[in-house]
Amino acid sequence: MKPQYVYRWVNDHGLIRAAKQVKLRRGDLFARLNGGPEGIENPYALIEEMRGAGGLHRSAPLWVTFDHDLCREILRDNNFGVGMPIVLRLPDKARRMLERWPVPPNPVDPPSMLMIDQPEHTRMRKPVAAAFTPRAVGRLRDRVTTVTDELLTALPDNGPADLVTQFAAQVPIAIISEMLGFPDADRDMFLRWGDDISPLLDLGISWRVHSRAMESSERVHRYLLDHIDRLRAEPGDDILSSLVTKGELSTDELCASATLLMGAGFETTVNLIGKGIIWLLNHPDQLDRLRAEPDLWPNAVEEILRIDPPVQTTARTARTDIEIAGHRLRKGATVALSLAGANRDPAVFPEPARFDITRDNAKNHLGFSSGIHVCLGAGLARMEATYALRALMETFPELRLTTEPTRRPLFTLHGYSHLPAHTGPRVRSHQPAG
């Protein structure tokens, strides 16, 4: 047990966890959303119950909003930053210990781009962003097609399958691994590490979950240090090799960027594909419409992102005293932004609980956030999901779920770990998505 990890857990999760347990016993709605089984199984009922509390309301120690326009405003406002407030003022000895033995790079600590503001954010994001321009993503289309078709070929004809472990998870991990120059043989290891580290984005996780995440973060860090050394000696044709040879980022920044890209490039898309499968199979009329009008597939993916986003919530912290939505927020106040709630705001999306692949403003969702921290890989995730879902449904037109899907035990990165299904008879060819 490393002392620095104990201090970090107490400061980042332990105190919040204790407060959340008290609030859960009192029936607090926000605690139920972010700490109870309802928040995993059916967050939207709780969101609608809380929406009536106003555009911005207090759920100590946080402020909370489910309002689309307010979420978008805060995400784009430079008066708000991504740094979380200090819950516990660590003693000088503990602070010196953390400085001497820093935690390994992970998504919730600087220099991760998720947790730094301007100007450092721009300096780190700019060299990485080149790999995710529309032109760069377009060049990956053939590879996404090949990987998806290989996975579909491997699925049984008219037999049982787990559509997460055998399909939805495999598409994005294959693509991001290639983009970072990782060997194919290491993909399963990355999937395990991703499962361990993902809970860090939740509030008030247990000590056991936190320590497992830190241990896996250390393993990822050691792996990346060795990988970066190999790329310095023999760079390849991948984004990480390009970042290494340009020399614009330090080794720690390279590790942080690679860790974030590996996680974000996989986690969002696997949840998007998994949720898309369920929404389409549960709404056969919409799926029939897609078969009749395949040009609607891109908008269908936007509607999936709107109605059930893979990332449910994010947070911003006031960098100064500020007046917003009729409330005075002090410097350091944190606002929890419910992206899932914003995406079902009836003021923006009429009949927000209705799944409609023809919705004309579906793309106005905040499923990929907004502002300077908008998801770098949004275009890639859209392209992967559009092709994967269309190809799956065209290859197995009688696909059906066989038992209840298994939810991942996460509140922020919301999705499924298992989708047991029966494929039905295979159609020998399908029309490639445009």
Tab-separated table of C-alpha atoms in Angstrom:
chain	number	residue	atom	x	y	z
A	1	MET	CA	0.000	0.000	0.000
A	2	LYS	CA	1.666	3.215	-1.169
A	3	PRO	CA	1.091	6.186	1.157
A	4	GLN	CA	0.686	8.628	-1.729
A	5	TYR	CA	-2.201	6.546	-3.064
A	6	VAL	CA	-3.888	6.541	0.335
A	7	TYR	CA	-3.680	10.334	0.520
A	8	ARG	CA	-4.959	10.639	-3.042
A	9	TRP	CA	-7.912	8.321	-2.416
A	10	VAL	CA	-8.903	10.146	0.770
A	11	ASN	CA	-8.714	13.535	-0.962
A	12	ASP	CA	-10.266	12.582	-4.302
A	13	HIS	CA	-12.754	9.887	-3.323
A	14	GLY	CA	-12.844	8.870	0.345
A	15	LEU	CA	-14.479	11.999	1.749
A	16	ILE	CA	-16.864	12.257	-1.187
A	17	ARG	CA	-17.721	8.568	-0.785
A	18	ALA	CA	-18.526	9.008	2.906
A	19	ALA	CA	-20.717	12.044	2.183
A	20	LYS	CA	-22.421	10.204	-0.647
A	21	GLN	CA	-23.272	7.251	1.584
A	22	VAL	CA	-24.949	9.601	4.065
A	23	LYS	CA	-26.897	11.264	1.266
A	24	LEU	CA	-27.928	7.910	-0.178
A	25	ARG	CA	-29.445	6.942	3.166
A	26	ARG	CA	-31.375	10.212	3.098
A	27	GLY	CA	-32.640	9.514	-0.413
A	28	ASP	CA	-30.756	12.398	-2.058
A	29	LEU	CA	-31.518	12.325	-5.788
A	30	PHE	CA	-28.056	13.344	-6.996
A	31	ALA	CA	-26.407	10.771	-4.733
A	32	ARG	CA	-28.755	8.146	-6.172
A	33	LEU	CA	-27.789	9.219	-9.676
A	34	ASN	CA	-24.049	9.000	-8.969
A	35	GLY	CA	-23.869	6.341	-6.313
A	36	GLY	CA	-26.829	3.998	-6.387
A	37	PRO	CA	-27.888	1.187	-8.719
A	38	GLU	CA	-30.509	3.461	-10.312
A	39	GLY	CA	-27.730	5.674	-11.648
A	40	ILE	CA	-26.424	2.730	-13.640
A	41	GLU	CA	-29.636	0.938	-14.591
A	42	ASN	CA	-31.921	3.885	-15.303
A	43	PRO	CA	-30.340	7.310	-14.813
A	44	TYR	CA	-32.935	9.067	-16.950
A	45	ALA	CA	-35.818	8.667	-14.511
A	46	LEU	CA	-33.727	10.369	-11.812
A	47	ILE	CA	-32.569	13.057	-14.230
A	48	GLU	CA	-36.147	13.968	-15.102
A	49	GLU	CA	-37.069	14.046	-11.422
A	50	MET	CA	-34.218	16.484	-10.756
A	51	ARG	CA	-34.684	18.623	-13.846
A	52	GLY	CA	-37.511	20.581	-12.228
A	53	ALA	CA	-35.174	21.975	-9.562
A	54	GLY	CA	-34.134	24.761	-11.930
A	55	GLY	CA	-31.367	25.477	-14.411
A	56	LEU	CA	-28.677	25.361	-11.743
A	57	HIS	CA	-29.199	23.959	-8.278
A	58	ARG	CA	-27.152	23.036	-5.247
A	59	SER	CA	-26.311	19.488	-4.217
A	60	ALA	CA	-23.541	20.160	-1.720
A	61	PRO	CA	-20.642	20.199	-2.222
A	62	LEU	CA	-21.483	20.602	-5.924
A	63	TRP	CA	-23.708	22.654	-8.151
A	64	VAL	CA	-25.643	20.621	-10.730
A	65	THR	CA	-27.313	21.388	-14.045
A	66	PHE	CA	-29.289	19.340	-16.587
A	67	ASP	CA	-29.981	22.337	-18.829
A	68	HIS	CA	-28.625	22.027	-22.389
A	69	ASP	CA	-27.863	25.691	-23.016
A	70	LEU	CA	-26.330	26.197	-19.570
A	71	CYS	CA	-24.129	23.110	-19.947
A	72	ARG	CA	-22.964	24.341	-23.330
A	73	GLU	CA	-22.334	27.848	-21.971
A	74	ILE	CA	-20.197	26.582	-19.075
A	75	LEU	CA	-18.246	24.177	-21.297
A	76	ARG	CA	-17.323	27.113	-23.538
A	77	ASP	CA	-16.669	29.682	-20.795
A	78	ASN	CA	-13.000	30.332	-19.992
A	79	ASN	CA	-14.071	31.404	-16.500
A	80	PHE	CA	-14.514	27.698	-15.818
A	81	GLY	CA	-11.669	25.209	-15.820
A	82	VAL	CA	-11.252	21.463	-15.555
A	83	GLY	CA	-9.232	21.319	-12.344
A	84	MET	CA	-11.165	19.756	-9.487
A	85	PRO	CA	-11.244	21.580	-6.121
A	86	ILE	CA	-9.152	20.420	-3.201
A	87	VAL	CA	-11.473	18.570	-0.830
A	88	LEU	CA	-8.847	17.981	1.846
A	89	ARG	CA	-5.936	20.304	2.581
A	90	LEU	CA	-3.074	17.844	2.774
A	91	PRO	CA	-0.391	18.373	5.431
A	92	ASP	CA	2.945	19.705	4.207
A	93	LYS	CA	4.569	16.291	4.681
A	94	ALA	CA	1.916	14.620	2.533
A	95	ARG	CA	2.234	17.249	-0.202
A	96	ARG	CA	6.012	16.789	-0.292
A	97	MET	CA	5.506	13.027	-0.530
A	98	LEU	CA	3.187	13.389	-3.492
A	99	GLU	CA	5.704	15.665	-5.209
A	100	ARG	CA	8.463	13.135	-4.615
A	101	TRP	CA	6.398	10.109	-5.651
A	102	PRO	CA	3.825	11.375	-8.148
A	103	VAL	CA	1.048	9.107	-9.334
A	104	PRO	CA	1.482	7.483	-12.765
A	105	PRO	CA	-0.110	9.208	-15.771
A	106	ASN	CA	-3.846	8.587	-15.893
A	107	PRO	CA	-6.918	10.361	-17.307
A	108	VAL	CA	-7.718	12.369	-14.148
A	109	ASP	CA	-4.332	13.907	-13.359
A	110	PRO	CA	-2.243	16.524	-15.159
A	111	PRO	CA	-0.647	16.461	-17.659
A	112	SER	CA	-3.690	14.613	-19.063
A	113	MET	CA	-5.450	16.968	-21.478
A	114	LEU	CA	-8.692	16.236	-19.631
A	115	MET	CA	-7.314	18.010	-16.571
A	116	ILE	CA	-5.363	21.017	-17.839
A	117	ASP	CA	-6.528	24.430	-19.056
A	118	GLN	CA	-5.131	27.046	-21.401
A	119	PRO	CA	-2.393	27.640	-22.421
A	120	GLU	CA	-0.944	24.212	-21.557
A	121	HIS	CA	-4.000	22.487	-22.979
A	122	THR	CA	-3.490	24.051	-26.415
A	123	ARG	CA	0.222	23.231	-26.403
A	124	MET	CA	-0.471	19.545	-25.739
A	125	ARG	CA	-3.598	19.181	-27.873
A	126	LYS	CA	-2.283	20.795	-31.048
A	127	PRO	CA	0.273	18.109	-32.045
A	128	VAL	CA	-2.164	15.292	-31.177
A	129	ALA	CA	-5.084	16.851	-33.054
A	130	ALA	CA	-3.351	16.351	-36.412
A	131	ALA	CA	-4.199	12.644	-36.229
A	132	PHE	CA	-7.939	13.380	-35.957
A	133	THR	CA	-8.595	15.890	-38.720
A	134	PRO	CA	-11.396	14.942	-41.148
A	135	ARG	CA	-8.782	14.042	-43.758
A	136	ALA	CA	-6.833	11.853	-41.317
A	137	VAL	CA	-10.005	10.107	-40.169
A	138	GLY	CA	-11.026	9.569	-43.801
A	139	ARG	CA	-7.762	7.744	-44.419
A	140	LEU	CA	-8.702	5.296	-41.658
A	141	ARG	CA	-12.013	4.361	-43.303
A	142	ASP	CA	-10.606	1.414	-45.230
A	143	ARG	CA	-8.953	0.024	-42.107
A	144	VAL	CA	-12.178	0.358	-40.092
A	145	THR	CA	-13.999	-1.467	-42.888
A	146	THR	CA	-11.449	-4.294	-42.945
A	147	VAL	CA	-11.367	-4.733	-39.152
A	148	THR	CA	-15.173	-4.697	-38.900
A	149	ASP	CA	-15.632	-7.207	-41.704
A	150	GLU	CA	-13.025	-9.540	-40.181
A	151	LEU	CA	-14.860	-9.436	-36.854
A	152	LEU	CA	-18.203	-10.114	-38.524
A	153	THR	CA	-16.691	-13.085	-40.353
A	154	ALA	CA	-15.493	-14.447	-37.017
A	155	LEU	CA	-18.973	-14.269	-35.454
A	156	PRO	CA	-20.913	-17.536	-35.623
A	157	ASP	CA	-23.481	-18.093	-38.339
A	158	ASN	CA	-26.873	-18.555	-36.661
A	159	GLY	CA	-25.301	-19.003	-33.233
A	160	PRO	CA	-24.611	-17.366	-29.848
A	161	ALA	CA	-22.341	-14.355	-29.496
A	162	ASP	CA	-21.405	-11.655	-27.009
A	163	LEU	CA	-21.697	-8.490	-29.071
A	164	VAL	CA	-19.490	-6.470	-26.698
A	165	THR	CA	-16.511	-8.749	-26.175
A	166	GLN	CA	-16.580	-10.222	-29.690
A	167	PHE	CA	-17.513	-7.105	-31.655
A	168	ALA	CA	-18.187	-3.689	-30.110
A	169	ALA	CA	-14.991	-3.692	-28.024
A	170	GLN	CA	-12.806	-5.128	-30.749
A	171	VAL	CA	-13.423	-2.509	-33.445
A	172	PRO	CA	-12.139	0.569	-31.556
A	173	ILE	CA	-9.314	-1.211	-29.701
A	174	ALA	CA	-7.913	-2.478	-33.002
A	175	ILE	CA	-7.956	0.985	-34.587
A	176	ILE	CA	-6.514	2.935	-31.643
A	177	SER	CA	-3.832	0.270	-31.111
A	178	GLU	CA	-2.705	0.685	-34.705
A	179	MET	CA	-2.772	4.473	-34.380
A	180	LEU	CA	-0.437	4.244	-31.380
A	181	GLY	CA	1.806	1.565	-32.852
A	182	PHE	CA	0.901	-1.177	-30.351
A	183	PRO	CA	1.225	-4.852	-31.317
A	184	ASP	CA	-2.020	-6.700	-32.018
A	185	ALA	CA	-1.122	-9.252	-29.342
A	186	ASP	CA	-1.413	-6.593	-26.624
A	187	ARG	CA	-5.058	-5.643	-27.285
A	188	ASP	CA	-6.583	-7.892	-24.619
A	189	MET	CA	-4.132	-6.494	-22.081
A	190	PHE	CA	-5.238	-2.954	-22.934
A	191	LEU	CA	-8.879	-3.951	-22.529
A	192	ARG	CA	-8.166	-5.251	-19.018
A	193	TRP	CA	-6.220	-2.139	-18.110
A	194	GLY	CA	-8.998	0.054	-19.470
A	195	ASP	CA	-11.578	-1.708	-17.310
A	196	ASP	CA	-9.386	-1.114	-14.243
A	197	ILE	CA	-8.643	2.579	-14.910
A	198	SER	CA	-12.069	3.769	-16.152
A	199	PRO	CA	-13.628	4.068	-12.653
A	200	LEU	CA	-11.266	6.979	-11.888
A	201	LEU	CA	-13.722	9.205	-13.755
A	202	ASP	CA	-16.475	8.436	-11.226
A	203	LEU	CA	-17.048	10.215	-7.903
A	204	GLY	CA	-16.349	8.487	-4.595
A	205	ILE	CA	-15.041	5.124	-5.767
A	206	SER	CA	-13.953	2.540	-3.189
A	207	TRP	CA	-10.388	2.116	-1.988
A	208	ARG	CA	-10.186	-1.316	-3.630
A	209	VAL	CA	-11.281	0.029	-7.016
A	210	HIS	CA	-8.964	3.030	-6.700
A	211	SER	CA	-5.916	0.960	-5.743
A	212	ARG	CA	-6.548	-1.426	-8.658
A	213	ALA	CA	-6.763	1.574	-11.000
A	214	MET	CA	-3.476	2.948	-9.675
A	215	GLU	CA	-1.750	-0.417	-10.052
A	216	SER	CA	-2.941	-0.710	-13.649
A	217	SER	CA	-1.897	2.897	-14.303
A	218	GLU	CA	1.607	1.963	-13.173
A	219	ARG	CA	1.644	-1.043	-15.521
A	220	VAL	CA	0.475	1.127	-18.418
A	221	HIS	CA	3.154	3.693	-17.580
A	222	ARG	CA	5.934	1.098	-17.574
A	223	TYR	CA	4.649	-0.337	-20.836
A	224	LEU	CA	4.536	3.103	-22.460
A	225	LEU	CA	8.034	4.044	-21.308
A	226	ASP	CA	9.410	0.923	-22.988
A	227	HIS	CA	7.252	1.496	-26.070
A	228	ILE	CA	8.364	5.122	-26.408
A	229	ASP	CA	12.021	4.072	-26.107
A	230	ARG	CA	11.482	1.599	-28.981
A	231	LEU	CA	9.819	4.286	-31.082
A	232	ARG	CA	12.710	6.674	-30.487
A	233	ALA	CA	15.045	4.031	-31.901
A	234	GLU	CA	12.728	2.810	-34.665
A	235	PRO	CA	9.764	5.141	-35.266
A	236	GLY	CA	6.812	3.768	-37.203
A	237	ASP	CA	3.996	5.258	-39.244
A	238	ASP	CA	1.706	6.040	-36.317
A	239	ILE	CA	0.651	9.045	-34.255
A	240	LEU	CA	2.789	8.211	-31.218
A	241	SER	CA	5.904	7.825	-33.376
A	242	SER	CA	5.153	11.232	-34.876
A	243	LEU	CA	4.803	12.800	-31.420
A	244	VAL	CA	8.028	11.156	-30.249
A	245	THR	CA	10.106	12.290	-33.216
A	246	LYS	CA	8.766	15.868	-33.166
A	247	GLY	CA	9.988	16.253	-29.585
A	248	GLU	CA	7.319	18.805	-28.616
A	249	LEU	CA	6.138	16.832	-25.569
A	250	SER	CA	8.076	15.526	-22.578
A	251	THR	CA	8.147	11.800	-21.818
A	252	ASP	CA	5.517	12.222	-19.094
A	253	GLU	CA	3.347	14.219	-21.497
A	254	LEU	CA	3.762	11.546	-24.174
A	255	CYS	CA	2.691	8.875	-21.677
A	256	ALA	CA	-0.281	10.957	-20.533
A	257	SER	CA	-1.382	11.620	-24.121
A	258	ALA	CA	-1.032	7.966	-25.113
A	259	THR	CA	-2.947	6.836	-22.015
A	260	LEU	CA	-5.761	9.282	-22.745
A	261	LEU	CA	-5.924	8.381	-26.440
A	262	MET	CA	-5.945	4.685	-25.625
A	263	GLY	CA	-8.781	5.145	-23.131
A	264	ALA	CA	-10.821	7.751	-24.967
A	265	GLY	CA	-10.309	6.055	-28.336
A	266	PHE	CA	-11.771	2.880	-26.950
A	267	GLU	CA	-14.178	3.657	-24.091
A	268	THR	CA	-16.469	6.099	-25.868
A	269	THR	CA	-16.811	4.025	-29.013
A	270	VAL	CA	-17.396	0.623	-27.407
A	271	ASN	CA	-20.208	2.132	-25.335
A	272	LEU	CA	-21.617	3.918	-28.388
A	273	ILE	CA	-21.686	0.738	-30.497
A	274	GLY	CA	-23.097	-1.358	-27.650
A	275	LYS	CA	-25.852	1.130	-26.904
A	276	GLY	CA	-26.588	1.493	-30.609
A	277	ILE	CA	-27.170	-2.243	-30.929
A	278	ILE	CA	-29.698	-2.181	-28.087
A	279	TRP	CA	-31.571	0.919	-29.254
A	280	LEU	CA	-31.885	-0.398	-32.792
A	281	LEU	CA	-32.944	-3.917	-31.800
A	282	ASN	CA	-35.462	-2.481	-29.336
A	283	HIS	CA	-36.908	-0.200	-32.036
A	284	PRO	CA	-37.396	-2.426	-35.090
A	285	ASP	CA	-39.429	0.270	-36.850
A	286	GLN	CA	-36.368	2.544	-36.805
A	287	LEU	CA	-34.128	-0.282	-37.985
A	288	ASP	CA	-36.532	-1.032	-40.846
A	289	ARG	CA	-36.389	2.642	-41.805
A	290	LEU	CA	-32.585	2.454	-41.927
A	291	ARG	CA	-32.726	-0.600	-44.156
A	292	ALA	CA	-35.043	1.257	-46.506
A	293	GLU	CA	-33.092	4.538	-46.325
A	294	PRO	CA	-29.428	3.765	-45.530
A	295	ASP	CA	-28.456	7.412	-45.970
A	296	LEU	CA	-29.996	7.924	-42.528
A	297	TRP	CA	-27.249	5.913	-40.764
A	298	PRO	CA	-25.075	8.920	-39.819
A	299	ASN	CA	-28.072	10.703	-38.281
A	300	ALA	CA	-29.052	7.506	-36.468
A	301	VAL	CA	-25.662	7.495	-34.755
A	302	GLU	CA	-26.196	11.137	-33.716
A	303	GLU	CA	-29.571	10.186	-32.233
A	304	ILE	CA	-27.964	7.333	-30.277
A	305	LEU	CA	-25.369	9.783	-28.947
A	306	ARG	CA	-28.165	12.149	-27.972
A	307	ILE	CA	-30.610	9.817	-26.308
A	308	ASP	CA	-28.079	7.675	-24.421
A	309	PRO	CA	-24.563	9.185	-24.474
A	310	PRO	CA	-21.541	7.023	-23.615
A	311	VAL	CA	-20.214	9.772	-21.322
A	312	GLN	CA	-22.998	10.803	-18.972
A	313	THR	CA	-21.464	13.656	-17.023
A	314	THR	CA	-18.493	15.973	-16.708
A	315	ALA	CA	-17.554	18.831	-14.383
A	316	ARG	CA	-16.092	22.317	-14.439
A	317	THR	CA	-14.692	24.474	-11.646
A	318	ALA	CA	-15.083	28.258	-11.404
A	319	ARG	CA	-11.712	29.970	-11.842
A	320	THR	CA	-13.063	33.198	-10.356
A	321	ASP	CA	-16.159	34.455	-8.554
A	322	ILE	CA	-18.895	34.449	-11.171
A	323	GLU	CA	-22.613	35.155	-11.583
A	324	ILE	CA	-24.407	32.544	-13.678
A	325	ALA	CA	-28.023	31.401	-14.061
A	326	GLY	CA	-29.097	33.704	-11.230
A	327	HIS	CA	-26.563	32.300	-8.741
A	328	ARG	CA	-23.314	33.633	-7.362
A	329	LEU	CA	-20.580	30.989	-7.552
A	330	ARG	CA	-17.397	31.422	-5.574
A	331	LYS	CA	-13.977	30.708	-7.032
A	332	GLY	CA	-13.366	26.963	-6.703
A	333	ALA	CA	-17.057	26.015	-6.886
A	334	THR	CA	-17.602	22.895	-8.990
A	335	VAL	CA	-20.522	22.408	-11.359
A	336	ALA	CA	-21.526	18.873	-12.370
A	337	LEU	CA	-22.756	19.023	-15.968
A	338	SER	CA	-25.166	16.236	-16.863
A	339	LEU	CA	-24.536	15.643	-20.558
A	340	ALA	CA	-27.203	12.945	-20.468
A	341	GLY	CA	-29.671	15.424	-18.991
A	342	ALA	CA	-28.725	18.151	-21.478
A	343	ASN	CA	-29.305	15.733	-24.343
A	344	ARG	CA	-32.875	15.185	-23.172
A	345	ASP	CA	-33.693	18.819	-22.469
A	346	PRO	CA	-37.256	19.270	-23.808
A	347	ALA	CA	-36.523	22.930	-24.516
A	348	VAL	CA	-34.096	21.805	-27.241
A	349	PHE	CA	-35.295	18.315	-28.225
A	350	PRO	CA	-39.088	17.860	-28.527
A	351	GLU	CA	-40.270	14.551	-27.067
A	352	PRO	CA	-36.720	13.909	-25.831
A	353	ALA	CA	-37.332	10.322	-24.660
A	354	ARG	CA	-38.481	9.272	-28.144
A	355	PHE	CA	-35.838	7.528	-30.284
A	356	ASP	CA	-36.105	9.086	-33.732
A	357	ILE	CA	-33.372	8.493	-36.309
A	358	THR	CA	-34.814	11.306	-38.465
A	359	ARG	CA	-34.619	13.946	-35.689
A	360	ASP	CA	-33.472	17.070	-37.516
A	361	ASN	CA	-31.419	18.533	-34.649
A	362	ALA	CA	-29.991	15.315	-33.204
A	363	LYS	CA	-26.457	16.574	-33.855
A	364	ASN	CA	-26.992	19.394	-31.333
A	365	HIS	CA	-26.302	16.899	-28.535
A	366	LEU	CA	-23.407	17.324	-26.092
A	367	GLY	CA	-22.373	13.671	-26.185
A	368	PHE	CA	-18.828	14.666	-27.123
A	369	SER	CA	-18.784	17.714	-24.823
A	370	SER	CA	-18.156	21.199	-26.263
A	371	GLY	CA	-15.598	23.986	-26.157
A	372	ILE	CA	-11.837	23.483	-26.088
A	373	HIS	CA	-12.199	20.051	-24.468
A	374	VAL	CA	-14.523	18.659	-27.136
A	375	CYS	CA	-13.612	15.037	-27.848
A	376	LEU	CA	-10.623	14.829	-30.195
A	377	GLY	CA	-11.764	11.521	-31.627
A	378	ALA	CA	-15.421	12.419	-32.193
A	379	GLY	CA	-15.136	12.088	-35.969
A	380	LEU	CA	-13.398	8.728	-35.685
A	381	ALA	CA	-15.963	7.423	-33.175
A	382	ARG	CA	-18.820	8.487	-35.463
A	383	MET	CA	-17.222	6.785	-38.449
A	384	GLU	CA	-16.459	3.560	-36.555
A	385	ALA	CA	-19.944	3.346	-35.057
A	386	THR	CA	-21.729	4.140	-38.325
A	387	TYR	CA	-19.930	1.442	-40.279
A	388	ALA	CA	-19.904	-1.140	-37.476
A	389	LEU	CA	-23.626	-0.836	-36.707
A	390	ARG	CA	-24.709	-0.816	-40.335
A	391	ALA	CA	-22.478	-3.761	-41.257
A	392	LEU	CA	-23.648	-5.783	-38.240
A	393	MET	CA	-27.340	-5.221	-38.957
A	394	GLU	CA	-26.946	-5.965	-42.679
A	395	THR	CA	-24.835	-9.093	-42.121
A	396	PHE	CA	-27.204	-10.519	-39.500
A	397	PRO	CA	-30.710	-9.182	-40.276
A	398	GLU	CA	-32.315	-11.581	-37.768
A	399	LEU	CA	-29.973	-10.635	-34.922
A	400	ARG	CA	-31.648	-10.682	-31.493
A	401	LEU	CA	-30.663	-10.352	-27.847
A	402	THR	CA	-31.089	-13.553	-25.847
A	403	THR	CA	-30.778	-12.417	-22.221
A	404	GLU	CA	-30.637	-9.157	-20.302
A	405	PRO	CA	-27.480	-7.180	-21.162
A	406	THR	CA	-24.942	-6.650	-18.368
A	407	ARG	CA	-24.250	-3.042	-17.415
A	408	ARG	CA	-20.762	-1.850	-16.594
A	409	PRO	CA	-20.645	-0.727	-12.928
A	410	LEU	CA	-19.771	2.852	-13.903
A	411	PHE	CA	-21.684	6.122	-13.743
A	412	THR	CA	-19.613	8.415	-15.979
A	413	LEU	CA	-18.594	5.998	-18.745
A	414	HIS	CA	-22.005	4.433	-19.162
A	415	GLY	CA	-22.391	1.245	-21.171
A	416	TYR	CA	-22.477	-2.531	-21.260
A	417	SER	CA	-19.904	-5.210	-20.543
A	418	HIS	CA	-21.876	-8.060	-22.150
A	419	LEU	CA	-24.590	-8.244	-24.815
A	420	PRO	CA	-25.606	-11.926	-25.185
A	421	ALA	CA	-27.211	-12.435	-28.577
A	422	HIS	CA	-28.137	-14.945	-31.272
A	423	THR	CA	-26.872	-13.861	-34.660
A	424	GLY	CA	-29.397	-15.591	-36.872
A	425	PRO	CA	-28.556	-16.622	-40.461
A	426	ARG	CA	-25.700	-14.720	-42.041
A	427	VAL	CA	-26.262	-12.702	-45.191
A	428	ARG	CA	-23.170	-13.372	-47.274
A	429	SER	CA	-22.576	-9.785	-48.254
A	430	HIS	CA	-23.674	-6.361	-47.161
A	431	GLN	CA	-23.524	-2.970	-48.796
A	432	PRO	CA	-20.544	-0.921	-47.523
A	433	ALA	CA	-21.455	2.208	-45.611
A	434	GLY	CA	-20.687	5.490	-47.323
